[in-house]
């Protein structure tokens, strides 16, 4: 049982909604119906976001150029440090802790993760978690905010450039968010987001290099833009690439894939076929291999000092059974049960 009130088996049922899987009249698949629905739904482009993302992407290219032309080495190191903190705020914080409740965290760790998640500027925790829970509950349908059936660009960035499909809002209303309403860290982040977000994502990261090692403000600003834009794109690859390319060892009926390249870039969040089948596993992967899952190492470290606890995993037997029943046959058998450390 997990937050969605479902077991693995029920999740797979949800992802096999008749809309997507059943052929109507024996002629057209509902995938086509899905496309027809998209035609009927008028696109409302949000130009503010189009302009912002254009600025970010051109700014990021300029920032990359400046790394090789004048930016100080310390600024590069600082940029990497901020990027890693922001990434952990998304993976260990927004995703595994708040969205999937795959472990519990004491308040100091929740505050750290909230600040890191604010640094990532991917919307405040409440909104991030709501969209992601809706994505899990209605995967591959119009109610999925970044429905991968609408193609790479839509699931990557396009969904942030359009008003949401009406199904996202109507069906999304069925997702329970009461646990976030009762976490003061989440409530206060949401209230103060308009101040906290610019501060932690832009002002502090750009100011530190200027103040402490006399970096040129232009270099520092565009390094910040580069860091933010790159982190966004790596995160979006989980919604796009890891719903298109890769293997489906645990459930071949859903678009989500296991994709090692995405896992490497996204701090362990590329084992996305596994994750959609067993979303409550704090490793977001079958194995706890740190080399392709830095976020698991981070959570394990805080479990050692007692700030993270009640880490949830999935019994090996359950994984094997499920892979046999619904997987595409690409799951690799592991004798080494050490990696399957139960939380
Ligand atoms: C960003 C998010 O980038 C990225 C998320 C990625 C998730 C990936 C997950 C994978 C695992 C983790 C991987 C980590 C890897 C990390 C590696 C790092 C190196 N349910 O949204 P509005 C209702 S953000 C229920 O305005 P519009 C609700 O009532 C980037 N209800 O819809 C809401 O009102 P309120 C920065 C919902 O007008 C109302 O509708 N941020 C739901 O259609 C209006 O909501 C941006 O760029 C729902 N799901 O606008 C901002 N959704 O909120 C972009 C909505 O008051 N966003 N409702 O309750 C926007 O500008 C707008 O949201 C919009 C849609 C234009 C896209
Ligand atoms: Zn997904
Ligand atoms: Zn998830």
mmCIF file of C-alpha atoms and ligand atoms in Angstrom:
data_model
loop_
_atom_site.group_PDB
_atom_site.id
_atom_site.type_symbol
_atom_site.label_atom_id
_atom_site.label_comp_id
_atom_site.label_asym_id
_atom_site.label_seq_id
_atom_site.Cartn_x
_atom_site.Cartn_y
_atom_site.Cartn_z
ATOM 1 C CA UNK A 1 0.000 0.000 0.000
ATOM 2 C CA UNK A 2 1.284 3.455 -0.800
ATOM 3 C CA UNK A 3 0.006 6.949 -0.913
ATOM 4 C CA UNK A 4 -2.084 6.373 -3.936
ATOM 5 C CA UNK A 5 -3.890 3.748 -1.898
ATOM 6 C CA UNK A 6 -2.876 1.145 -4.405
ATOM 7 C CA UNK A 7 -0.768 -1.953 -4.650
ATOM 8 C CA UNK A 8 1.566 -2.632 -7.527
ATOM 9 C CA UNK A 9 -1.108 -4.653 -9.262
ATOM 10 C CA UNK A 10 -3.647 -1.870 -9.042
ATOM 11 C CA UNK A 11 -1.151 0.620 -10.429
ATOM 12 C CA UNK A 12 -0.734 -1.538 -13.467
ATOM 13 C CA UNK A 13 -4.501 -1.643 -13.915
ATOM 14 C CA UNK A 14 -4.678 2.124 -13.727
ATOM 15 C CA UNK A 15 -2.080 2.437 -16.424
ATOM 16 C CA UNK A 16 -4.073 0.119 -18.653
ATOM 17 C CA UNK A 17 -7.079 2.375 -18.830
ATOM 18 C CA UNK A 18 -9.334 1.454 -21.742
ATOM 19 C CA UNK A 19 -8.566 4.841 -23.267
ATOM 20 C CA UNK A 20 -5.094 3.721 -24.114
ATOM 21 C CA UNK A 21 -5.076 0.007 -24.472
ATOM 22 C CA UNK A 22 -8.404 -1.181 -25.843
ATOM 23 C CA UNK A 23 -9.039 -1.087 -29.539
ATOM 24 C CA UNK A 24 -12.384 0.478 -30.314
ATOM 25 C CA UNK A 25 -14.382 -1.113 -33.177
ATOM 26 C CA UNK A 26 -11.351 -3.250 -33.763
ATOM 27 C CA UNK A 27 -9.986 -0.543 -36.030
ATOM 28 C CA UNK A 28 -8.464 2.423 -34.266
ATOM 29 C CA UNK A 29 -6.485 2.140 -31.086
ATOM 30 C CA UNK A 30 -7.287 4.610 -28.406
ATOM 31 C CA UNK A 31 -3.774 5.986 -28.843
ATOM 32 C CA UNK A 32 -5.308 7.503 -31.958
ATOM 33 C CA UNK A 33 -8.347 8.614 -29.998
ATOM 34 C CA UNK A 34 -5.902 10.223 -27.669
ATOM 35 C CA UNK A 35 -4.475 12.203 -30.572
ATOM 36 C CA UNK A 36 -7.966 13.172 -31.704
ATOM 37 C CA UNK A 37 -8.703 14.397 -28.199
ATOM 38 C CA UNK A 38 -5.600 16.526 -28.360
ATOM 39 C CA UNK A 39 -6.842 18.096 -31.571
ATOM 40 C CA UNK A 40 -10.164 18.938 -29.956
ATOM 41 C CA UNK A 41 -8.438 20.527 -27.009
ATOM 42 C CA UNK A 42 -7.354 24.015 -28.036
ATOM 43 C CA UNK A 43 -3.768 24.838 -27.209
ATOM 44 C CA UNK A 44 -3.388 27.961 -25.136
ATOM 45 C CA UNK A 45 0.245 28.972 -25.383
ATOM 46 C CA UNK A 46 1.606 30.844 -22.368
ATOM 47 C CA UNK A 47 3.920 33.374 -24.028
ATOM 48 C CA UNK A 48 5.400 34.506 -20.720
ATOM 49 C CA UNK A 49 6.845 31.000 -20.295
ATOM 50 C CA UNK A 50 7.970 30.758 -23.934
ATOM 51 C CA UNK A 51 9.951 33.985 -23.547
ATOM 52 C CA UNK A 52 11.361 32.939 -20.158
ATOM 53 C CA UNK A 53 12.536 29.555 -21.460
ATOM 54 C CA UNK A 54 14.058 31.158 -24.578
ATOM 55 C CA UNK A 55 16.008 33.552 -22.347
ATOM 56 C CA UNK A 56 17.106 30.685 -20.080
ATOM 57 C CA UNK A 57 18.346 28.513 -22.926
ATOM 58 C CA UNK A 58 20.260 31.264 -24.765
ATOM 59 C CA UNK A 59 21.565 32.517 -21.404
ATOM 60 C CA UNK A 60 22.714 28.997 -20.536
ATOM 61 C CA UNK A 61 24.707 28.750 -23.771
ATOM 62 C CA UNK A 62 26.357 32.092 -23.035
ATOM 63 C CA UNK A 63 27.081 30.915 -19.456
ATOM 64 C CA UNK A 64 28.734 27.782 -20.802
ATOM 65 C CA UNK A 65 30.875 29.922 -23.111
ATOM 66 C CA UNK A 66 31.912 32.142 -20.177
ATOM 67 C CA UNK A 67 33.124 29.090 -18.223
ATOM 68 C CA UNK A 68 35.858 28.816 -20.871
ATOM 69 C CA UNK A 69 36.357 32.541 -21.209
ATOM 70 C CA UNK A 70 37.001 34.356 -17.961
ATOM 71 C CA UNK A 71 34.947 32.677 -15.226
ATOM 72 C CA UNK A 72 37.032 31.693 -12.199
ATOM 73 C CA UNK A 73 37.603 28.054 -11.323
ATOM 74 C CA UNK A 74 35.972 28.569 -7.918
ATOM 75 C CA UNK A 75 32.833 29.736 -9.704
ATOM 76 C CA UNK A 76 32.748 26.467 -11.639
ATOM 77 C CA UNK A 77 33.101 24.477 -8.408
ATOM 78 C CA UNK A 78 30.405 26.562 -6.737
ATOM 79 C CA UNK A 79 28.065 26.028 -9.690
ATOM 80 C CA UNK A 80 28.536 22.258 -9.408
ATOM 81 C CA UNK A 81 27.889 22.351 -5.655
ATOM 82 C CA UNK A 82 24.664 24.343 -6.068
ATOM 83 C CA UNK A 83 23.521 22.044 -8.899
ATOM 84 C CA UNK A 84 24.066 18.951 -6.735
ATOM 85 C CA UNK A 85 22.184 20.453 -3.780
ATOM 86 C CA UNK A 86 19.267 21.411 -6.002
ATOM 87 C CA UNK A 87 19.227 17.929 -7.543
ATOM 88 C CA UNK A 88 19.070 16.251 -4.136
ATOM 89 C CA UNK A 89 16.276 18.635 -3.127
ATOM 90 C CA UNK A 90 14.259 17.286 -6.047
ATOM 91 C CA UNK A 91 15.149 13.586 -5.866
ATOM 92 C CA UNK A 92 15.485 12.869 -2.134
ATOM 93 C CA UNK A 93 13.141 15.716 -1.148
ATOM 94 C CA UNK A 94 10.259 16.519 -3.497
ATOM 95 C CA UNK A 95 10.198 13.111 -5.139
ATOM 96 C CA UNK A 96 11.030 10.308 -2.695
ATOM 97 C CA UNK A 97 10.137 12.001 0.601
ATOM 98 C CA UNK A 98 7.207 14.318 -0.013
ATOM 99 C CA UNK A 99 5.605 12.845 -3.113
ATOM 100 C CA UNK A 100 5.971 9.122 -2.497
ATOM 101 C CA UNK A 101 6.556 9.038 1.282
ATOM 102 C CA UNK A 102 9.203 6.370 0.654
ATOM 103 C CA UNK A 103 10.858 7.289 3.962
ATOM 104 C CA UNK A 104 10.343 9.672 6.856
ATOM 105 C CA UNK A 105 12.578 12.610 7.779
ATOM 106 C CA UNK A 106 13.055 14.594 10.979
ATOM 107 C CA UNK A 107 12.448 18.333 10.716
ATOM 108 C CA UNK A 108 16.095 19.474 10.282
ATOM 109 C CA UNK A 109 16.435 17.233 7.221
ATOM 110 C CA UNK A 110 13.062 18.401 5.923
ATOM 111 C CA UNK A 111 14.199 22.028 6.232
ATOM 112 C CA UNK A 112 17.472 21.306 4.389
ATOM 113 C CA UNK A 113 15.641 19.441 1.623
ATOM 114 C CA UNK A 114 13.036 22.200 1.336
ATOM 115 C CA UNK A 115 15.801 24.822 0.879
ATOM 116 C CA UNK A 116 17.539 22.625 -1.708
ATOM 117 C CA UNK A 117 14.230 22.078 -3.500
ATOM 118 C CA UNK A 118 13.656 25.864 -3.521
ATOM 119 C CA UNK A 119 17.111 26.268 -5.083
ATOM 120 C CA UNK A 120 15.942 24.025 -7.943
ATOM 121 C CA UNK A 121 12.920 26.287 -8.743
ATOM 122 C CA UNK A 122 10.663 23.589 -10.103
ATOM 123 C CA UNK A 123 7.624 25.131 -8.418
ATOM 124 C CA UNK A 124 6.950 24.877 -4.695
ATOM 125 C CA UNK A 125 6.671 21.436 -3.090
ATOM 126 C CA UNK A 126 2.882 21.372 -3.013
ATOM 127 C CA UNK A 127 2.552 22.035 -6.747
ATOM 128 C CA UNK A 128 5.465 19.744 -7.677
ATOM 129 C CA UNK A 129 4.028 16.876 -5.660
ATOM 130 C CA UNK A 130 0.478 17.391 -6.938
ATOM 131 C CA UNK A 131 1.604 17.283 -10.592
ATOM 132 C CA UNK A 132 3.770 14.247 -9.945
ATOM 133 C CA UNK A 133 1.094 12.292 -8.072
ATOM 134 C CA UNK A 134 -1.299 13.057 -10.918
ATOM 135 C CA UNK A 135 1.376 11.839 -13.366
ATOM 136 C CA UNK A 136 1.615 8.511 -11.512
ATOM 137 C CA UNK A 137 -2.117 8.052 -11.134
ATOM 138 C CA UNK A 138 -3.018 8.860 -14.753
ATOM 139 C CA UNK A 139 0.201 7.930 -16.616
ATOM 140 C CA UNK A 140 -0.069 8.075 -20.432
ATOM 141 C CA UNK A 141 -3.516 9.710 -20.491
ATOM 142 C CA UNK A 142 -4.640 13.304 -21.042
ATOM 143 C CA UNK A 143 -4.887 13.698 -17.267
ATOM 144 C CA UNK A 144 -1.112 13.134 -17.023
ATOM 145 C CA UNK A 145 0.375 16.676 -16.904
ATOM 146 C CA UNK A 146 3.308 15.615 -19.125
ATOM 147 C CA UNK A 147 1.666 12.757 -21.022
ATOM 148 C CA UNK A 148 4.502 11.098 -22.973
ATOM 149 C CA UNK A 149 2.014 9.904 -25.613
ATOM 150 C CA UNK A 150 2.051 13.495 -26.833
ATOM 151 C CA UNK A 151 5.676 13.168 -27.876
ATOM 152 C CA UNK A 152 9.164 14.041 -26.684
ATOM 153 C CA UNK A 153 8.860 17.823 -26.749
ATOM 154 C CA UNK A 154 5.536 17.980 -24.920
ATOM 155 C CA UNK A 155 6.653 15.663 -22.112
ATOM 156 C CA UNK A 156 10.035 17.384 -21.862
ATOM 157 C CA UNK A 157 9.257 21.099 -21.843
ATOM 158 C CA UNK A 158 6.130 21.745 -23.900
ATOM 159 C CA UNK A 159 3.780 20.982 -21.020
ATOM 160 C CA UNK A 160 5.150 24.050 -19.197
ATOM 161 C CA UNK A 161 4.388 26.280 -22.192
ATOM 162 C CA UNK A 162 0.658 25.498 -22.476
ATOM 163 C CA UNK A 163 -2.356 25.752 -20.203
ATOM 164 C CA UNK A 164 -3.024 22.322 -18.744
ATOM 165 C CA UNK A 165 -5.393 19.828 -20.370
ATOM 166 C CA UNK A 166 -8.774 20.114 -18.581
ATOM 167 C CA UNK A 167 -8.482 16.434 -17.530
ATOM 168 C CA UNK A 168 -5.370 17.245 -15.482
ATOM 169 C CA UNK A 169 -7.372 19.649 -13.365
ATOM 170 C CA UNK A 170 -10.642 17.672 -13.145
ATOM 171 C CA UNK A 171 -9.091 14.247 -12.514
ATOM 172 C CA UNK A 172 -6.189 15.726 -10.552
ATOM 173 C CA UNK A 173 -8.695 16.931 -7.963
ATOM 174 C CA UNK A 174 -9.088 13.301 -6.840
ATOM 175 C CA UNK A 175 -5.524 13.127 -5.541
ATOM 176 C CA UNK A 176 -5.190 13.377 -1.762
ATOM 177 C CA UNK A 177 -2.798 16.136 -0.670
ATOM 178 C CA UNK A 178 -3.732 16.292 3.017
ATOM 179 C CA UNK A 179 -0.340 14.985 4.163
ATOM 180 C CA UNK A 180 1.365 18.019 2.618
ATOM 181 C CA UNK A 181 -1.175 20.387 4.134
ATOM 182 C CA UNK A 182 -0.180 19.090 7.544
ATOM 183 C CA UNK A 183 3.587 19.530 7.093
ATOM 184 C CA UNK A 184 4.512 23.054 8.278
ATOM 185 C CA UNK A 185 7.729 22.975 6.221
ATOM 186 C CA UNK A 186 5.660 22.567 3.049
ATOM 187 C CA UNK A 187 2.994 25.067 4.108
ATOM 188 C CA UNK A 188 5.582 27.769 4.901
ATOM 189 C CA UNK A 189 7.566 27.175 1.762
ATOM 190 C CA UNK A 190 4.381 27.676 -0.241
ATOM 191 C CA UNK A 191 3.489 30.884 1.637
ATOM 192 C CA UNK A 192 6.960 32.393 1.286
ATOM 193 C CA UNK A 193 7.813 30.963 -2.154
ATOM 194 C CA UNK A 194 7.669 34.302 -3.928
ATOM 195 C CA UNK A 195 10.538 35.491 -1.671
ATOM 196 C CA UNK A 196 12.407 32.215 -1.061
ATOM 197 C CA UNK A 197 12.571 31.057 -4.685
ATOM 198 C CA UNK A 198 14.363 34.118 -6.182
ATOM 199 C CA UNK A 199 16.642 34.217 -3.153
ATOM 200 C CA UNK A 200 17.767 30.574 -3.206
ATOM 201 C CA UNK A 201 17.638 29.894 -6.937
ATOM 202 C CA UNK A 202 19.166 33.133 -8.255
ATOM 203 C CA UNK A 203 20.270 35.840 -5.782
ATOM 204 C CA UNK A 204 22.399 33.839 -3.311
ATOM 205 C CA UNK A 205 24.007 31.543 -5.932
ATOM 206 C CA UNK A 206 24.968 34.552 -8.080
ATOM 207 C CA UNK A 207 26.032 36.821 -5.192
ATOM 208 C CA UNK A 208 28.414 34.418 -3.400
ATOM 209 C CA UNK A 209 31.077 34.287 -6.164
ATOM 210 C CA UNK A 210 31.044 38.106 -6.513
ATOM 211 C CA UNK A 211 31.388 38.696 -2.781
ATOM 212 C CA UNK A 212 33.811 35.948 -1.777
ATOM 213 C CA UNK A 213 36.159 35.655 -4.750
ATOM 214 C CA UNK A 214 35.489 38.796 -6.714
ATOM 215 C CA UNK A 215 33.865 37.140 -9.681
ATOM 216 C CA UNK A 216 32.622 39.407 -12.422
ATOM 217 C CA UNK A 217 28.831 39.765 -11.889
ATOM 218 C CA UNK A 218 28.101 38.862 -15.536
ATOM 219 C CA UNK A 219 30.065 35.592 -15.242
ATOM 220 C CA UNK A 220 28.308 34.792 -12.012
ATOM 221 C CA UNK A 221 24.833 35.557 -13.340
ATOM 222 C CA UNK A 222 25.184 33.474 -16.480
ATOM 223 C CA UNK A 223 26.758 30.605 -14.514
ATOM 224 C CA UNK A 224 23.580 30.666 -12.432
ATOM 225 C CA UNK A 225 21.369 30.661 -15.527
ATOM 226 C CA UNK A 226 23.429 27.784 -16.953
ATOM 227 C CA UNK A 227 23.126 25.735 -13.740
ATOM 228 C CA UNK A 228 19.366 26.245 -13.501
ATOM 229 C CA UNK A 229 18.645 25.501 -17.162
ATOM 230 C CA UNK A 230 20.823 22.385 -17.235
ATOM 231 C CA UNK A 231 19.190 21.031 -14.050
ATOM 232 C CA UNK A 232 15.739 21.609 -15.541
ATOM 233 C CA UNK A 233 16.627 19.730 -18.722
ATOM 234 C CA UNK A 234 18.108 16.783 -16.849
ATOM 235 C CA UNK A 235 14.988 16.566 -14.686
ATOM 236 C CA UNK A 236 12.718 16.785 -17.729
ATOM 237 C CA UNK A 237 14.567 13.831 -19.299
ATOM 238 C CA UNK A 238 12.903 11.622 -16.683
ATOM 239 C CA UNK A 239 9.513 12.646 -18.103
ATOM 240 C CA UNK A 240 10.577 12.488 -21.769
ATOM 241 C CA UNK A 241 13.503 10.113 -22.468
ATOM 242 C CA UNK A 242 12.656 7.746 -19.596
ATOM 243 C CA UNK A 243 9.113 7.452 -20.978
ATOM 244 C CA UNK A 244 10.305 6.709 -24.528
ATOM 245 C CA UNK A 245 13.716 4.969 -24.738
ATOM 246 C CA UNK A 246 14.953 2.075 -22.629
ATOM 247 C CA UNK A 247 13.801 -1.279 -21.277
ATOM 248 C CA UNK A 248 10.605 -2.233 -19.450
ATOM 249 C CA UNK A 249 11.729 -5.076 -17.164
ATOM 250 C CA UNK A 250 8.841 -4.789 -14.688
ATOM 251 C CA UNK A 251 5.813 -3.712 -16.747
ATOM 252 C CA UNK A 252 5.834 -3.523 -20.510
ATOM 253 C CA UNK A 253 2.350 -2.031 -20.682
ATOM 254 C CA UNK A 254 3.439 1.419 -19.464
ATOM 255 C CA UNK A 255 5.587 3.960 -21.279
ATOM 256 C CA UNK A 256 8.061 4.393 -18.397
ATOM 257 C CA UNK A 257 11.479 2.834 -19.044
ATOM 258 C CA UNK A 258 14.662 1.947 -17.215
ATOM 259 C CA UNK A 259 17.308 4.167 -18.800
ATOM 260 C CA UNK A 260 20.843 4.090 -17.381
ATOM 261 C CA UNK A 261 21.937 7.369 -18.998
ATOM 262 C CA UNK A 262 19.041 9.232 -17.464
ATOM 263 C CA UNK A 263 19.784 7.522 -14.125
ATOM 264 C CA UNK A 264 23.392 8.761 -14.255
ATOM 265 C CA UNK A 265 22.434 12.350 -14.998
ATOM 266 C CA UNK A 266 19.372 12.490 -12.780
ATOM 267 C CA UNK A 267 20.978 11.273 -9.556
ATOM 268 C CA UNK A 268 19.390 7.817 -9.728
ATOM 269 C CA UNK A 269 15.976 8.702 -11.128
ATOM 270 C CA UNK A 270 16.254 6.885 -14.460
ATOM 271 C CA UNK A 271 15.050 3.476 -13.228
ATOM 272 C CA UNK A 272 11.666 4.753 -14.161
ATOM 273 C CA UNK A 273 9.916 1.524 -15.201
ATOM 274 C CA UNK A 274 10.741 0.096 -11.774
ATOM 275 C CA UNK A 275 9.710 3.338 -10.127
ATOM 276 C CA UNK A 276 6.272 3.431 -11.765
ATOM 277 C CA UNK A 277 5.607 -0.140 -10.644
ATOM 278 C CA UNK A 278 6.989 0.254 -7.105
ATOM 279 C CA UNK A 279 6.803 4.006 -6.382
ATOM 280 C CA UNK A 280 7.162 3.593 -2.624
ATOM 281 C CA UNK A 281 10.720 2.185 -2.810
ATOM 282 C CA UNK A 282 13.067 4.855 -1.366
ATOM 283 C CA UNK A 283 15.780 3.795 -3.845
ATOM 284 C CA UNK A 284 13.491 4.465 -6.845
ATOM 285 C CA UNK A 285 15.329 1.467 -8.317
ATOM 286 C CA UNK A 286 15.569 -2.262 -7.708
ATOM 287 C CA UNK A 287 19.217 -2.066 -6.669
ATOM 288 C CA UNK A 288 20.858 0.282 -4.213
ATOM 289 C CA UNK A 289 23.958 0.779 -6.392
ATOM 290 C CA UNK A 290 25.310 4.217 -5.394
ATOM 291 C CA UNK A 291 27.283 4.727 -8.603
ATOM 292 C CA UNK A 292 24.047 5.149 -10.535
ATOM 293 C CA UNK A 293 21.920 6.402 -7.653
ATOM 294 C CA UNK A 294 23.512 9.206 -5.646
ATOM 295 C CA UNK A 295 20.187 10.105 -4.012
ATOM 296 C CA UNK A 296 20.046 6.689 -2.350
ATOM 297 C CA UNK A 297 23.522 7.279 -0.880
ATOM 298 C CA UNK A 298 22.291 10.634 0.442
ATOM 299 C CA UNK A 299 19.237 9.092 2.120
ATOM 300 C CA UNK A 300 21.292 6.189 3.530
ATOM 301 C CA UNK A 301 23.754 8.662 5.038
ATOM 302 C CA UNK A 302 20.962 10.513 6.833
ATOM 303 C CA UNK A 303 19.465 7.194 7.925
ATOM 304 C CA UNK A 304 22.834 6.394 9.575
ATOM 305 C CA UNK A 305 22.698 9.561 11.669
ATOM 306 C CA UNK A 306 19.011 8.989 12.429
ATOM 307 C CA UNK A 307 17.521 11.956 10.552
ATOM 308 C CA UNK A 308 15.897 9.673 7.943
ATOM 309 C CA UNK A 309 13.975 6.596 9.081
ATOM 310 C CA UNK A 310 11.312 4.068 8.043
ATOM 311 C CA UNK A 311 12.977 3.560 4.657
ATOM 312 C CA UNK A 312 10.650 1.468 2.479
ATOM 313 C CA UNK A 313 11.784 -1.145 -0.043
ATOM 314 C CA UNK A 314 10.178 -4.010 -1.941
ATOM 315 C CA UNK A 315 10.797 -7.712 -1.165
ATOM 316 C CA UNK A 316 12.898 -9.365 -3.887
ATOM 317 C CA UNK A 317 10.309 -12.102 -4.303
ATOM 318 C CA UNK A 318 7.591 -9.586 -5.140
ATOM 319 C CA UNK A 319 9.823 -7.906 -7.731
ATOM 320 C CA UNK A 320 10.670 -11.237 -9.371
ATOM 321 C CA UNK A 321 7.034 -12.306 -9.545
ATOM 322 C CA UNK A 322 5.928 -9.024 -11.012
ATOM 323 C CA UNK A 323 8.738 -8.943 -13.614
ATOM 324 C CA UNK A 324 7.825 -12.458 -14.694
ATOM 325 C CA UNK A 325 4.138 -11.602 -14.996
ATOM 326 C CA UNK A 326 4.229 -8.219 -16.739
ATOM 327 C CA UNK A 327 7.867 -7.410 -17.661
ATOM 328 C CA UNK A 328 9.439 -7.450 -21.128
ATOM 329 C CA UNK A 329 12.001 -10.102 -20.129
ATOM 330 C CA UNK A 330 14.971 -7.733 -19.820
ATOM 331 C CA UNK A 331 15.271 -7.854 -16.031
ATOM 332 C CA UNK A 332 18.686 -9.094 -14.957
ATOM 333 C CA UNK A 333 18.670 -11.693 -12.172
ATOM 334 C CA UNK A 334 20.862 -10.735 -9.227
ATOM 335 C CA UNK A 335 22.012 -13.398 -6.747
ATOM 336 C CA UNK A 336 23.649 -10.758 -4.681
ATOM 337 C CA UNK A 337 20.933 -10.048 -2.164
ATOM 338 C CA UNK A 338 23.108 -7.435 -0.446
ATOM 339 C CA UNK A 339 21.920 -4.829 -2.853
ATOM 340 C CA UNK A 340 18.380 -5.565 -1.860
ATOM 341 C CA UNK A 341 18.950 -4.231 1.606
ATOM 342 C CA UNK A 342 15.567 -3.824 3.223
ATOM 343 C CA UNK A 343 14.973 -0.534 4.952
HETATM 344 C C1 LIG B 1 9.413 22.240 -13.602
HETATM 345 C C2 LIG B 1 8.770 21.053 -12.985
HETATM 346 O O1 LIG B 1 10.354 22.167 -14.329
HETATM 347 C C3 LIG B 1 9.508 19.798 -13.356
HETATM 348 C C4 LIG B 1 8.830 18.601 -12.753
HETATM 349 C C5 LIG B 1 9.517 17.359 -13.219
HETATM 350 C C6 LIG B 1 9.011 16.138 -12.567
HETATM 351 C C7 LIG B 1 9.944 14.989 -12.858
HETATM 352 C C8 LIG B 1 9.672 13.837 -11.986
HETATM 353 C C9 LIG B 1 10.639 12.742 -12.179
HETATM 354 C C10 LIG B 1 11.287 12.233 -10.944
HETATM 355 C C11 LIG B 1 12.316 13.166 -10.343
HETATM 356 C C12 LIG B 1 13.515 13.371 -11.178
HETATM 357 C C13 LIG B 1 14.494 14.321 -10.602
HETATM 358 C C14 LIG B 1 15.798 14.442 -11.358
HETATM 359 C C15 LIG B 1 16.696 15.562 -10.852
HETATM 360 C C16 LIG B 1 18.007 15.670 -11.485
HETATM 361 C C17 LIG B 1 18.617 17.004 -11.363
HETATM 362 C C18 LIG B 1 19.987 17.206 -11.976
HETATM 363 N N1 LIG B 1 -3.927 18.432 -9.984
HETATM 364 O O2 LIG B 1 -0.694 25.095 -13.020
HETATM 365 P P1 LIG B 1 -1.876 25.999 -13.212
HETATM 366 C C19 LIG B 1 -5.532 23.223 -10.764
HETATM 367 S S1 LIG B 1 8.767 23.775 -13.159
HETATM 368 C C20 LIG B 1 -5.006 19.054 -9.530
HETATM 369 O O3 LIG B 1 -1.604 27.455 -13.121
HETATM 370 P P2 LIG B 1 -2.612 26.391 -15.964
HETATM 371 C C21 LIG B 1 -5.320 23.926 -9.441
HETATM 372 O O4 LIG B 1 -6.563 24.290 -8.890
HETATM 373 C C22 LIG B 1 9.815 24.931 -13.954
HETATM 374 N N2 LIG B 1 -5.301 20.318 -9.815
HETATM 375 O O5 LIG B 1 -2.575 25.603 -14.588
HETATM 376 C C23 LIG B 1 -4.539 25.132 -9.859
HETATM 377 O O6 LIG B 1 -4.650 26.210 -8.975
HETATM 378 P P3 LIG B 1 -3.774 26.241 -7.595
HETATM 379 C C24 LIG B 1 9.621 26.307 -13.400
HETATM 380 C C25 LIG B 1 -4.467 20.992 -10.582
HETATM 381 O O7 LIG B 1 -3.285 27.700 -15.818
HETATM 382 C C26 LIG B 1 -5.177 25.492 -11.178
HETATM 383 O O8 LIG B 1 -5.522 24.236 -11.757
HETATM 384 N N3 LIG B 1 8.246 26.676 -13.307
HETATM 385 C C27 LIG B 1 -3.305 20.412 -11.098
HETATM 386 O O9 LIG B 1 -3.147 25.463 -16.975
HETATM 387 C C28 LIG B 1 -4.259 26.263 -12.086
HETATM 388 O O10 LIG B 1 -2.992 25.581 -12.160
HETATM 389 C C29 LIG B 1 7.556 27.115 -14.361
HETATM 390 O O11 LIG B 1 8.075 27.228 -15.437
HETATM 391 C C30 LIG B 1 -3.047 19.080 -10.769
HETATM 392 N N4 LIG B 1 -1.952 18.437 -11.192
HETATM 393 O O12 LIG B 1 -1.076 26.730 -16.253
HETATM 394 C C31 LIG B 1 6.112 27.464 -14.103
HETATM 395 N N5 LIG B 1 -2.641 21.312 -11.832
HETATM 396 O O13 LIG B 1 -2.342 25.937 -7.971
HETATM 397 C C32 LIG B 1 5.375 26.729 -15.114
HETATM 398 C C33 LIG B 1 -3.370 22.433 -11.788
HETATM 399 O O14 LIG B 1 -3.948 27.621 -7.097
HETATM 400 N N6 LIG B 1 3.954 26.612 -14.819
HETATM 401 N N7 LIG B 1 -4.480 22.252 -11.040
HETATM 402 O O15 LIG B 1 -4.337 25.188 -6.709
HETATM 403 C C34 LIG B 1 3.003 27.431 -15.293
HETATM 404 O O16 LIG B 1 3.273 28.528 -15.748
HETATM 405 C C35 LIG B 1 1.626 26.898 -15.314
HETATM 406 O O17 LIG B 1 1.500 25.841 -14.389
HETATM 407 C C36 LIG B 1 1.239 26.352 -16.737
HETATM 408 C C37 LIG B 1 -0.175 25.752 -16.673
HETATM 409 C C38 LIG B 1 1.253 27.481 -17.745
HETATM 410 C C39 LIG B 1 2.194 25.245 -17.178
HETATM 411 ZN ZN1 LIG B 2 7.013 8.919 -15.053
HETATM 412 ZN ZN1 LIG B 3 7.544 9.284 -8.917
#
